[in-house]
């Protein structure tokens, strides 16, 4: 099989059924710099932008930037920025080549080059997919963490930043100095009120740099909130080999995705935007309710299924959903706990959305690993579970599934599964969480649960006061110890 990499010259030789860029890439100018150019951005925002480039909006090309490693650059640059979005479902496979990304920079290799790019007047949007931990904030309060190592480094080394905040403030400082307008900073990460959070930490960081600059940034930037949704599992070597057989060349930057995609955006842009609405995005005045629906139903269910499914021996979400009791549990959680915590708009068909989520989770063609979804739980749980939990506790509502989910998370971060095998816990607080397990588990599940709920970086100061929550988590921990996760699910939820 050919090992030649996908590139501009090979486009015309690709099979007819492969969708290709329908425009001259040489005519595209850079209007967007994207920080954190991982798989999700390539399958989502760049995919939406591809549609608008093909429609003639050629001043919205993307240059991506990695703030950590050269991996994505080394995938994309030898391919002239081209990559495949491979939509996989139980019905089959569809391949589209995306040409929206013209180049990829690596921040640590040349921070000045990236700062200068962001300072160019043609750049009107700087977008972000840097994951929750990239915002250098305290998840419980939403404020900047001034002790974060990247924040401390960037304040001391403004010409060679490490964090997204450092790059954004550094580029805006250059624009102010040169008499240029600012830009819109568009967060596309799964965080509640993500635009407000970004504006808050950006302002707090800028204030530490220079108060006059902070005031200018407040007047010369916008930070719209967004809600993004598309399941994009990690691409495997097997995926790349399967794609190579389909298109006849190697694509090291290919991304796998479900057919479904959703993007709800607050329409608050400083210097214009692509007409992403013509590509299927929804522009609104207030994203919050859509964001809550997605965070609490989709993301909340996903994390619940990830921890419990992993401990039950399921590698992928589809494997979890193939267990009838888990399938019933997912829908039960959405209906009984997640949906009842939200004032759903009258025009939104929540029952259809719930059914659609179940169908998406059942997609066998996407091997979305439970371990991947379980990453960074300490950063995700405050957004995905705790808002729902606080609502239910305040209103004497049901917390059966959320307390079950928390018990499974506690078991997961102990770093040992039910068979005594090690779990590779990928979480910025992994060491602290394991230490709580190691110290308090021998004293009993009541002591263990109490100390977890008192861990303020995740739970804040209030949830440790809830006797009913602690009692429910302890009850599940005892059952998990006695029976294991799978048996617990089948006993408690199979008859729903």
Tab-separated table of C-alpha atoms in Angstrom, residues 44 61 69-70 75 152 195 224 232-233 261 289 296 302 318 334 341 351 366 370 411 437 445 480:
chain	number	residue	atom	x	y	z
A	44	UNK	CA	-15.634	21.037	14.288
A	61	UNK	CA	-8.357	30.957	6.559
A	69	UNK	CA	4.302	19.798	21.350
A	70	UNK	CA	5.110	19.584	17.652
A	75	UNK	CA	1.119	15.639	11.007
A	152	UNK	CA	3.855	32.665	36.962
A	195	UNK	CA	-16.946	33.222	27.171
A	224	UNK	CA	-18.501	35.243	23.045
A	232	UNK	CA	-14.489	13.001	18.091
A	233	UNK	CA	-12.673	9.940	19.448
A	261	UNK	CA	-22.372	18.363	14.758
A	289	UNK	CA	-29.512	27.236	28.332
A	296	UNK	CA	-25.727	18.188	31.889
A	302	UNK	CA	-20.729	10.649	29.000
A	318	UNK	CA	-20.808	1.750	22.475
A	334	UNK	CA	-31.137	12.302	31.511
A	341	UNK	CA	-32.373	20.679	36.653
A	351	UNK	CA	-37.417	14.139	24.417
A	366	UNK	CA	-16.889	5.260	16.670
A	370	UNK	CA	-14.138	5.250	28.157
A	411	UNK	CA	-13.077	4.189	42.712
A	437	UNK	CA	-8.002	7.250	48.561
A	445	UNK	CA	-16.157	4.447	53.008
A	480	UNK	CA	-19.371	-1.327	44.602
